[in-house]
Amino acid sequence: MNNKKRAIFVDSTISHDELSEYIQDSDLLLPAIRRGDIIGVLLKHPSIEIIVIVDGVFEQQASVTHKEILWALEQGIKVIGLSSLGALRAYELRNYGMLGSGKVFEDYLSGVLDGDDEVAISYFPSTHGFDKTIAMVNIRATLEKLHLCDNNLICKLRKIHFKKRNWLTLKAAVPEAIFVQLKAHYIDQKKKDVLLYFQKNHQSIKSEIPIVHSSKNIYIIRDLANKMYPTLIDYLEKNLQSMASIPIQSATPFLEKIAHDIVIYLEYKKNHTHKITYILNELDSFSYKQTRLKIVSDKIRREQKLFLSSDFIKFLDKKKISKCNLTAIFDGILKLESYFLSNGHLFNTL
């Protein structure tokens, strides 16, 4: 189950059955990629070394973000895009290490293609696999083969929304003679790119494009933390436990008091006090808006199941924590989260 080496996101461009002869035991076939899938698959299958993106959802559902792909690249994962949304993302992130393959990618690279509407389709499962509209890149490839690739004609067809671009709307948009040839000699360039990738020695794909190394991605690390740790309290405690010993440094009595209150409030071990004091001192110049303080205070109270104000007051009285220090305590908790997210050291070996 967890010996998978390559994750392949594909569905509407070519079916899993059509790809079966090229798939190895170490491959993991998945449906169109959506936001969060990269983190999810790497957590479930930490042996993954290559991610191949063909199809991806968008518009009605959250699409995979550049941040997620950048994060995977930072982990040393090879990410390859082709044919559809994958080709577009590969073009957009070509300078950051994402690799591209196929004619669709090359056309984005050369400037022939310039928008997501070129590869976008509308589709839904049917008894025959997928009922789907026609991708503009496939129309371009067919017209190019027929030597009918006229700019005016291309512009006219691009004006048809991708959700309505089917044989009926194409028939109404072009002369009969062109429509007959278009349908008779139709080229599915998106599918051709996928088949070519899997038929070739795809492992040898390389890029000559200079790579710009990106910095750690706090948004992806936060998403990863949310998936790996059930509560913020647990996440902070695990980080404190894994944090290396630090030299004793001077801090104000106020910061030492807040560090002590945080330990009491979150019910941590007392030996974490010194580490918390160190972090608060490091981030002493940082400040947060009241809205963020309210969000984290509500989150912590939910995690502690202190839903009623009366229960919350009893909790504070039991812990001997002054209500006057609550703002500083939640400010400190936010600083702990910010510090660990910005370092992300728990995930360096993922």
mmCIF file of C-alpha atoms in Angstrom:
data_model
loop_
_atom_site.group_PDB
_atom_site.id
_atom_site.type_symbol
_atom_site.label_atom_id
_atom_site.label_comp_id
_atom_site.label_asym_id
_atom_site.label_seq_id
_atom_site.Cartn_x
_atom_site.Cartn_y
_atom_site.Cartn_z
ATOM 1 C CA MET A 1 0.000 0.000 0.000
ATOM 2 C CA ASN A 2 2.751 2.466 0.944
ATOM 3 C CA ASN A 3 5.371 1.446 -1.618
ATOM 4 C CA LYS A 4 4.000 3.786 -4.265
ATOM 5 C CA LYS A 5 6.595 5.890 -6.097
ATOM 6 C CA ARG A 6 4.534 7.897 -8.549
ATOM 7 C CA ALA A 7 1.134 9.592 -8.109
ATOM 8 C CA ILE A 8 -0.780 10.302 -11.340
ATOM 9 C CA PHE A 9 -3.752 12.686 -11.339
ATOM 10 C CA VAL A 10 -5.864 12.005 -14.423
ATOM 11 C CA ASP A 11 -9.443 11.233 -15.352
ATOM 12 C CA SER A 12 -11.259 13.253 -18.033
ATOM 13 C CA THR A 13 -8.403 13.417 -20.581
ATOM 14 C CA ILE A 14 -7.915 9.653 -20.640
ATOM 15 C CA SER A 15 -9.490 6.898 -18.581
ATOM 16 C CA HIS A 16 -7.622 4.800 -16.086
ATOM 17 C CA ASP A 17 -8.492 1.721 -18.172
ATOM 18 C CA GLU A 18 -6.814 3.232 -21.248
ATOM 19 C CA LEU A 19 -3.677 3.870 -19.201
ATOM 20 C CA SER A 20 -3.606 0.452 -17.573
ATOM 21 C CA GLU A 21 -1.024 -1.064 -19.955
ATOM 22 C CA TYR A 22 1.481 1.658 -19.014
ATOM 23 C CA ILE A 23 0.869 1.595 -15.275
ATOM 24 C CA GLN A 24 3.273 -0.157 -12.922
ATOM 25 C CA ASP A 25 2.668 -1.595 -9.472
ATOM 26 C CA SER A 26 4.483 1.381 -7.975
ATOM 27 C CA ASP A 27 2.068 3.847 -9.642
ATOM 28 C CA LEU A 28 -0.918 5.368 -7.857
ATOM 29 C CA LEU A 29 -3.756 6.390 -10.188
ATOM 30 C CA LEU A 30 -5.906 9.209 -8.826
ATOM 31 C CA PRO A 31 -8.750 11.380 -10.167
ATOM 32 C CA ALA A 32 -8.347 15.041 -11.185
ATOM 33 C CA ILE A 33 -6.267 16.952 -8.658
ATOM 34 C CA ARG A 34 -7.884 19.475 -6.345
ATOM 35 C CA ARG A 35 -6.678 21.705 -3.547
ATOM 36 C CA GLY A 36 -5.164 19.738 -0.683
ATOM 37 C CA ASP A 37 -4.541 16.549 -2.678
ATOM 38 C CA ILE A 38 -0.771 16.933 -2.837
ATOM 39 C CA ILE A 39 -0.399 17.150 0.928
ATOM 40 C CA GLY A 40 -2.932 14.365 1.369
ATOM 41 C CA VAL A 41 -1.214 11.915 -0.965
ATOM 42 C CA LEU A 42 2.260 12.573 0.476
ATOM 43 C CA LEU A 43 1.017 12.044 4.015
ATOM 44 C CA LYS A 44 -0.706 8.795 3.064
ATOM 45 C CA HIS A 45 2.073 7.602 0.757
ATOM 46 C CA PRO A 46 5.379 9.073 2.001
ATOM 47 C CA SER A 47 7.281 6.904 -0.500
ATOM 48 C CA ILE A 48 6.000 8.995 -3.446
ATOM 49 C CA GLU A 49 8.882 10.485 -5.455
ATOM 50 C CA ILE A 50 7.078 11.750 -8.573
ATOM 51 C CA ILE A 51 3.763 13.548 -9.027
ATOM 52 C CA VAL A 52 2.279 13.668 -12.532
ATOM 53 C CA ILE A 53 -0.518 16.198 -13.003
ATOM 54 C CA VAL A 54 -2.740 15.848 -16.056
ATOM 55 C CA ASP A 55 -6.269 16.818 -15.024
ATOM 56 C CA GLY A 56 -7.397 19.158 -12.298
ATOM 57 C CA VAL A 57 -10.668 20.597 -11.085
ATOM 58 C CA PHE A 58 -11.379 24.321 -10.994
ATOM 59 C CA GLU A 59 -14.181 26.875 -10.923
ATOM 60 C CA GLN A 60 -16.862 24.977 -8.937
ATOM 61 C CA GLN A 61 -14.218 23.311 -6.760
ATOM 62 C CA ALA A 62 -10.952 24.594 -5.335
ATOM 63 C CA SER A 63 -8.120 23.905 -7.778
ATOM 64 C CA VAL A 64 -4.584 22.922 -6.834
ATOM 65 C CA THR A 65 -2.591 26.028 -5.965
ATOM 66 C CA HIS A 66 0.900 27.078 -6.963
ATOM 67 C CA LYS A 67 1.813 27.084 -3.261
ATOM 68 C CA GLU A 68 1.042 23.369 -2.942
ATOM 69 C CA ILE A 69 3.181 22.476 -5.946
ATOM 70 C CA LEU A 70 6.017 24.688 -4.714
ATOM 71 C CA TRP A 71 5.858 22.972 -1.347
ATOM 72 C CA ALA A 72 6.128 19.533 -2.999
ATOM 73 C CA LEU A 73 9.124 20.734 -5.012
ATOM 74 C CA GLU A 74 10.744 21.978 -1.810
ATOM 75 C CA GLN A 75 10.414 18.453 -0.399
ATOM 76 C CA GLY A 76 12.409 17.087 -3.328
ATOM 77 C CA ILE A 77 9.396 15.642 -5.151
ATOM 78 C CA LYS A 78 9.605 15.713 -8.954
ATOM 79 C CA VAL A 79 6.401 17.327 -10.253
ATOM 80 C CA ILE A 80 5.532 16.952 -13.936
ATOM 81 C CA GLY A 81 2.601 18.582 -15.744
ATOM 82 C CA LEU A 82 1.162 17.816 -19.146
ATOM 83 C CA SER A 83 -1.842 17.877 -21.446
ATOM 84 C CA SER A 84 -4.380 19.877 -19.450
ATOM 85 C CA LEU A 85 -4.230 21.835 -16.185
ATOM 86 C CA GLY A 86 -0.919 20.074 -15.594
ATOM 87 C CA ALA A 87 0.608 21.679 -18.693
ATOM 88 C CA LEU A 88 -0.606 25.111 -17.618
ATOM 89 C CA ARG A 89 0.792 24.757 -14.090
ATOM 90 C CA ALA A 90 4.081 23.434 -15.504
ATOM 91 C CA TYR A 91 4.362 26.533 -17.685
ATOM 92 C CA GLU A 92 3.531 28.870 -14.801
ATOM 93 C CA LEU A 93 6.047 27.196 -12.462
ATOM 94 C CA ARG A 94 8.727 26.367 -15.033
ATOM 95 C CA ASN A 95 11.240 28.640 -13.284
ATOM 96 C CA TYR A 96 10.655 26.947 -9.938
ATOM 97 C CA GLY A 97 11.459 23.378 -10.902
ATOM 98 C CA MET A 98 8.165 21.985 -12.193
ATOM 99 C CA LEU A 99 8.672 20.028 -15.406
ATOM 100 C CA GLY A 100 6.455 20.006 -18.471
ATOM 101 C CA SER A 101 5.914 17.522 -21.275
ATOM 102 C CA GLY A 102 3.995 17.382 -24.552
ATOM 103 C CA LYS A 103 2.767 19.720 -27.267
ATOM 104 C CA VAL A 104 0.272 21.545 -25.047
ATOM 105 C CA PHE A 105 3.047 22.481 -22.634
ATOM 106 C CA GLU A 106 5.342 23.475 -25.518
ATOM 107 C CA ASP A 107 2.595 25.683 -26.964
ATOM 108 C CA TYR A 108 2.191 27.485 -23.633
ATOM 109 C CA LEU A 109 5.955 27.889 -23.559
ATOM 110 C CA SER A 110 6.097 29.369 -27.054
ATOM 111 C CA GLY A 111 3.164 31.712 -26.506
ATOM 112 C CA VAL A 112 0.724 29.974 -28.861
ATOM 113 C CA LEU A 113 -1.518 29.322 -25.857
ATOM 114 C CA ASP A 114 -2.189 31.963 -23.235
ATOM 115 C CA GLY A 115 -5.097 31.006 -21.018
ATOM 116 C CA ASP A 116 -6.720 28.237 -19.020
ATOM 117 C CA ASP A 117 -9.726 28.265 -21.356
ATOM 118 C CA GLU A 118 -7.491 26.541 -23.934
ATOM 119 C CA VAL A 119 -7.445 23.300 -21.935
ATOM 120 C CA ALA A 120 -10.616 23.687 -19.871
ATOM 121 C CA ILE A 121 -13.586 21.422 -20.478
ATOM 122 C CA SER A 122 -16.849 20.658 -18.761
ATOM 123 C CA TYR A 123 -17.454 16.991 -18.095
ATOM 124 C CA PHE A 124 -19.417 14.532 -16.031
ATOM 125 C CA PRO A 125 -19.266 10.749 -15.658
ATOM 126 C CA SER A 126 -21.513 8.686 -17.918
ATOM 127 C CA THR A 127 -21.955 5.053 -18.850
ATOM 128 C CA HIS A 128 -19.333 5.582 -21.556
ATOM 129 C CA GLY A 129 -16.753 7.097 -19.225
ATOM 130 C CA PHE A 130 -17.143 10.895 -19.507
ATOM 131 C CA ASP A 131 -19.453 13.149 -21.449
ATOM 132 C CA LYS A 132 -17.404 16.262 -22.064
ATOM 133 C CA THR A 133 -17.084 19.422 -24.085
ATOM 134 C CA ILE A 134 -14.268 19.966 -26.581
ATOM 135 C CA ALA A 135 -10.969 21.511 -25.520
ATOM 136 C CA MET A 136 -9.754 24.449 -27.576
ATOM 137 C CA VAL A 137 -6.265 22.921 -27.837
ATOM 138 C CA ASN A 138 -7.796 19.917 -29.614
ATOM 139 C CA ILE A 139 -9.583 22.196 -32.065
ATOM 140 C CA ARG A 140 -6.353 24.073 -32.716
ATOM 141 C CA ALA A 141 -4.443 20.828 -33.349
ATOM 142 C CA THR A 142 -7.113 19.622 -35.805
ATOM 143 C CA LEU A 143 -7.293 22.922 -37.703
ATOM 144 C CA GLU A 144 -3.502 23.019 -37.834
ATOM 145 C CA LYS A 145 -3.396 19.553 -39.407
ATOM 146 C CA LEU A 146 -6.015 20.646 -41.950
ATOM 147 C CA HIS A 147 -4.094 23.880 -42.667
ATOM 148 C CA LEU A 148 -7.160 25.846 -41.591
ATOM 149 C CA CYS A 149 -5.643 27.553 -38.549
ATOM 150 C CA ASP A 150 -6.905 31.054 -39.343
ATOM 151 C CA ASN A 151 -6.632 33.669 -36.569
ATOM 152 C CA ASN A 152 -10.144 34.988 -37.143
ATOM 153 C CA LEU A 153 -11.554 31.473 -36.959
ATOM 154 C CA ILE A 154 -9.590 30.699 -33.782
ATOM 155 C CA CYS A 155 -10.772 33.923 -32.129
ATOM 156 C CA LYS A 156 -14.372 33.120 -33.062
ATOM 157 C CA LEU A 157 -14.170 29.641 -31.563
ATOM 158 C CA ARG A 158 -12.428 30.860 -28.416
ATOM 159 C CA LYS A 159 -15.377 33.156 -27.767
ATOM 160 C CA ILE A 160 -17.532 30.088 -27.220
ATOM 161 C CA HIS A 161 -17.451 29.375 -23.488
ATOM 162 C CA PHE A 162 -15.657 26.130 -22.730
ATOM 163 C CA LYS A 163 -18.795 24.754 -21.052
ATOM 164 C CA LYS A 164 -20.737 25.199 -24.299
ATOM 165 C CA ARG A 165 -18.005 24.222 -26.745
ATOM 166 C CA ASN A 166 -19.481 21.024 -28.200
ATOM 167 C CA TRP A 167 -20.180 19.725 -31.689
ATOM 168 C CA LEU A 168 -23.544 21.493 -31.857
ATOM 169 C CA THR A 169 -22.141 24.933 -31.049
ATOM 170 C CA LEU A 170 -19.138 24.337 -33.324
ATOM 171 C CA LYS A 171 -21.442 23.409 -36.187
ATOM 172 C CA ALA A 172 -23.322 26.667 -35.726
ATOM 173 C CA ALA A 173 -20.101 28.685 -35.539
ATOM 174 C CA VAL A 174 -18.194 27.533 -38.632
ATOM 175 C CA PRO A 175 -18.986 26.908 -42.298
ATOM 176 C CA GLU A 176 -20.368 23.453 -43.047
ATOM 177 C CA ALA A 177 -17.321 22.371 -45.068
ATOM 178 C CA ILE A 178 -14.951 23.229 -42.206
ATOM 179 C CA PHE A 179 -17.178 21.548 -39.640
ATOM 180 C CA VAL A 180 -17.289 18.296 -41.630
ATOM 181 C CA GLN A 181 -13.492 18.198 -41.854
ATOM 182 C CA LEU A 182 -13.069 19.214 -38.229
ATOM 183 C CA LYS A 183 -15.239 16.363 -37.016
ATOM 184 C CA ALA A 184 -13.867 13.796 -39.476
ATOM 185 C CA HIS A 185 -10.208 14.518 -38.675
ATOM 186 C CA TYR A 186 -10.567 15.467 -35.027
ATOM 187 C CA ILE A 187 -7.322 15.239 -33.046
ATOM 188 C CA ASP A 188 -7.437 14.738 -29.301
ATOM 189 C CA GLN A 189 -4.126 16.472 -28.594
ATOM 190 C CA LYS A 190 -4.591 16.277 -24.856
ATOM 191 C CA LYS A 191 -4.887 12.500 -24.967
ATOM 192 C CA LYS A 192 -1.984 12.256 -27.432
ATOM 193 C CA ASP A 193 0.269 14.119 -25.001
ATOM 194 C CA VAL A 194 -0.604 11.731 -22.177
ATOM 195 C CA LEU A 195 -0.042 8.620 -24.273
ATOM 196 C CA LEU A 196 3.229 9.965 -25.615
ATOM 197 C CA TYR A 197 4.457 10.705 -22.096
ATOM 198 C CA PHE A 198 3.755 7.179 -20.882
ATOM 199 C CA GLN A 199 5.068 5.528 -24.049
ATOM 200 C CA LYS A 200 8.356 7.414 -23.875
ATOM 201 C CA ASN A 201 11.122 6.980 -21.353
ATOM 202 C CA HIS A 202 9.350 9.581 -19.226
ATOM 203 C CA GLN A 203 11.801 9.247 -16.346
ATOM 204 C CA SER A 204 14.380 11.092 -18.447
ATOM 205 C CA ILE A 205 12.363 14.318 -18.724
ATOM 206 C CA LYS A 206 14.548 17.247 -17.747
ATOM 207 C CA SER A 207 14.354 21.000 -17.986
ATOM 208 C CA GLU A 208 16.914 23.485 -19.234
ATOM 209 C CA ILE A 209 14.975 26.365 -17.665
ATOM 210 C CA PRO A 210 16.839 28.037 -14.763
ATOM 211 C CA ILE A 211 15.218 27.266 -11.419
ATOM 212 C CA VAL A 212 14.422 29.954 -8.869
ATOM 213 C CA HIS A 213 14.507 28.405 -5.404
ATOM 214 C CA SER A 214 11.500 29.470 -3.363
ATOM 215 C CA SER A 215 11.383 29.997 0.372
ATOM 216 C CA LYS A 216 9.416 27.902 2.841
ATOM 217 C CA ASN A 217 5.700 28.178 2.316
ATOM 218 C CA ILE A 218 3.926 29.054 5.560
ATOM 219 C CA TYR A 219 0.468 28.519 4.036
ATOM 220 C CA ILE A 220 1.225 24.935 3.050
ATOM 221 C CA ILE A 221 2.946 24.208 6.353
ATOM 222 C CA ARG A 222 -0.177 25.455 8.160
ATOM 223 C CA ASP A 223 -2.376 23.209 6.009
ATOM 224 C CA LEU A 224 -0.036 20.311 6.678
ATOM 225 C CA ALA A 225 -0.118 21.009 10.422
ATOM 226 C CA ASN A 226 -3.927 21.018 10.376
ATOM 227 C CA LYS A 227 -3.938 17.606 8.710
ATOM 228 C CA MET A 228 -1.294 16.020 10.939
ATOM 229 C CA TYR A 229 -2.344 17.396 14.329
ATOM 230 C CA PRO A 230 -5.934 17.383 15.569
ATOM 231 C CA THR A 231 -5.591 20.545 17.653
ATOM 232 C CA LEU A 232 -3.461 23.665 17.799
ATOM 233 C CA ILE A 233 -2.639 22.769 21.407
ATOM 234 C CA ASP A 234 -1.246 19.425 20.259
ATOM 235 C CA TYR A 235 0.689 20.997 17.373
ATOM 236 C CA LEU A 236 2.413 23.540 19.610
ATOM 237 C CA GLU A 237 3.241 20.931 22.252
ATOM 238 C CA LYS A 238 4.792 18.557 19.694
ATOM 239 C CA ASN A 239 6.937 21.401 18.368
ATOM 240 C CA LEU A 240 8.061 22.392 21.857
ATOM 241 C CA GLN A 241 8.998 18.785 22.562
ATOM 242 C CA SER A 242 11.058 18.512 19.368
ATOM 243 C CA MET A 243 12.655 21.934 19.789
ATOM 244 C CA ALA A 244 16.377 21.780 20.474
ATOM 245 C CA SER A 245 17.747 23.076 23.755
ATOM 246 C CA ILE A 246 18.487 26.788 23.732
ATOM 247 C CA PRO A 247 20.872 28.879 25.810
ATOM 248 C CA ILE A 248 19.365 30.814 28.688
ATOM 249 C CA GLN A 249 18.758 34.418 27.694
ATOM 250 C CA SER A 250 17.505 37.344 29.677
ATOM 251 C CA ALA A 251 13.883 38.338 29.188
ATOM 252 C CA THR A 252 11.585 40.782 30.922
ATOM 253 C CA PRO A 253 9.660 39.557 33.973
ATOM 254 C CA PHE A 254 6.457 40.218 32.019
ATOM 255 C CA LEU A 255 7.424 37.800 29.209
ATOM 256 C CA GLU A 256 8.478 35.195 31.761
ATOM 257 C CA LYS A 257 5.103 35.607 33.484
ATOM 258 C CA ILE A 258 3.189 35.204 30.189
ATOM 259 C CA ALA A 259 5.257 32.133 29.275
ATOM 260 C CA HIS A 260 4.412 30.655 32.669
ATOM 261 C CA ASP A 261 0.699 31.465 32.190
ATOM 262 C CA ILE A 262 0.710 29.852 28.724
ATOM 263 C CA VAL A 263 2.150 26.652 30.197
ATOM 264 C CA ILE A 264 -0.553 26.661 32.876
ATOM 265 C CA TYR A 265 -3.330 27.642 30.449
ATOM 266 C CA LEU A 266 -2.471 24.970 27.864
ATOM 267 C CA GLU A 267 -1.565 22.426 30.549
ATOM 268 C CA TYR A 268 1.952 21.836 29.251
ATOM 269 C CA LYS A 269 4.949 20.549 31.156
ATOM 270 C CA LYS A 270 6.773 23.189 33.160
ATOM 271 C CA ASN A 271 10.048 22.549 31.330
ATOM 272 C CA HIS A 272 8.527 24.187 28.245
ATOM 273 C CA THR A 273 8.443 27.565 29.997
ATOM 274 C CA HIS A 274 12.007 28.492 29.075
ATOM 275 C CA LYS A 275 11.479 27.658 25.378
ATOM 276 C CA ILE A 276 8.252 29.675 25.280
ATOM 277 C CA THR A 277 9.989 32.618 26.932
ATOM 278 C CA TYR A 278 12.722 32.435 24.299
ATOM 279 C CA ILE A 279 10.171 32.503 21.452
ATOM 280 C CA LEU A 280 8.190 35.369 22.978
ATOM 281 C CA ASN A 281 11.404 37.325 23.346
ATOM 282 C CA GLU A 282 12.372 36.597 19.721
ATOM 283 C CA LEU A 283 8.989 37.814 18.443
ATOM 284 C CA ASP A 284 8.501 40.606 20.972
ATOM 285 C CA SER A 285 8.209 43.241 18.249
ATOM 286 C CA PHE A 286 5.374 41.363 16.493
ATOM 287 C CA SER A 287 1.764 42.318 17.077
ATOM 288 C CA TYR A 288 -1.569 40.918 15.905
ATOM 289 C CA LYS A 289 -4.932 42.448 15.143
ATOM 290 C CA GLN A 290 -7.806 41.860 17.530
ATOM 291 C CA THR A 291 -9.576 39.745 14.909
ATOM 292 C CA ARG A 292 -6.695 37.221 14.861
ATOM 293 C CA LEU A 293 -6.541 37.155 18.648
ATOM 294 C CA LYS A 294 -10.286 36.468 18.740
ATOM 295 C CA ILE A 295 -9.919 33.621 16.226
ATOM 296 C CA VAL A 296 -7.170 31.876 18.175
ATOM 297 C CA SER A 297 -8.889 32.396 21.545
ATOM 298 C CA ASP A 298 -12.129 30.876 20.193
ATOM 299 C CA LYS A 299 -10.165 27.984 18.679
ATOM 300 C CA ILE A 300 -8.363 27.186 21.920
ATOM 301 C CA ARG A 301 -11.587 27.401 23.923
ATOM 302 C CA ARG A 302 -13.274 24.969 21.513
ATOM 303 C CA GLU A 303 -10.349 22.563 21.832
ATOM 304 C CA GLN A 304 -10.616 22.773 25.632
ATOM 305 C CA LYS A 305 -14.415 22.394 25.418
ATOM 306 C CA LEU A 306 -14.922 25.644 27.338
ATOM 307 C CA PHE A 307 -18.011 26.668 25.402
ATOM 308 C CA LEU A 308 -19.853 28.472 28.173
ATOM 309 C CA SER A 309 -18.572 31.697 29.697
ATOM 310 C CA SER A 310 -19.217 30.293 33.159
ATOM 311 C CA ASP A 311 -17.040 27.242 32.413
ATOM 312 C CA PHE A 312 -14.316 29.475 31.062
ATOM 313 C CA ILE A 313 -14.289 31.668 34.173
ATOM 314 C CA LYS A 314 -14.173 28.589 36.430
ATOM 315 C CA PHE A 315 -11.240 27.274 34.379
ATOM 316 C CA LEU A 316 -9.330 30.551 34.810
ATOM 317 C CA ASP A 317 -10.051 30.607 38.541
ATOM 318 C CA LYS A 318 -8.895 27.010 38.919
ATOM 319 C CA LYS A 319 -5.656 27.770 37.058
ATOM 320 C CA LYS A 320 -5.237 31.067 38.931
ATOM 321 C CA ILE A 321 -4.880 32.990 35.694
ATOM 322 C CA SER A 322 -5.811 36.669 35.689
ATOM 323 C CA LYS A 323 -8.305 37.750 33.056
ATOM 324 C CA CYS A 324 -6.146 40.834 32.580
ATOM 325 C CA ASN A 325 -3.444 38.625 31.074
ATOM 326 C CA LEU A 326 -5.678 36.821 28.570
ATOM 327 C CA THR A 327 -4.858 39.107 25.649
ATOM 328 C CA ALA A 328 -1.136 38.645 26.256
ATOM 329 C CA ILE A 329 -1.597 34.871 26.574
ATOM 330 C CA PHE A 330 -3.400 34.545 23.234
ATOM 331 C CA ASP A 331 -0.909 36.923 21.664
ATOM 332 C CA GLY A 332 1.818 34.582 22.931
ATOM 333 C CA ILE A 333 0.034 31.501 21.547
ATOM 334 C CA LEU A 334 -0.155 33.187 18.141
ATOM 335 C CA LYS A 335 3.564 33.910 18.327
ATOM 336 C CA LEU A 336 4.287 30.268 19.109
ATOM 337 C CA GLU A 337 2.236 29.204 16.083
ATOM 338 C CA SER A 338 3.921 31.773 13.830
ATOM 339 C CA TYR A 339 7.372 30.731 15.041
ATOM 340 C CA PHE A 340 6.841 27.027 14.399
ATOM 341 C CA LEU A 341 5.041 27.550 11.087
ATOM 342 C CA SER A 342 7.830 29.763 9.784
ATOM 343 C CA ASN A 343 10.411 27.131 10.734
ATOM 344 C CA GLY A 344 8.364 24.077 9.830
ATOM 345 C CA HIS A 345 11.032 21.814 11.279
ATOM 346 C CA LEU A 346 8.617 19.003 12.103
ATOM 347 C CA PHE A 347 8.043 18.517 8.361
ATOM 348 C CA ASN A 348 11.584 18.776 7.049
ATOM 349 C CA THR A 349 11.907 15.007 6.751
ATOM 350 C CA LEU A 350 8.440 14.300 5.347
#
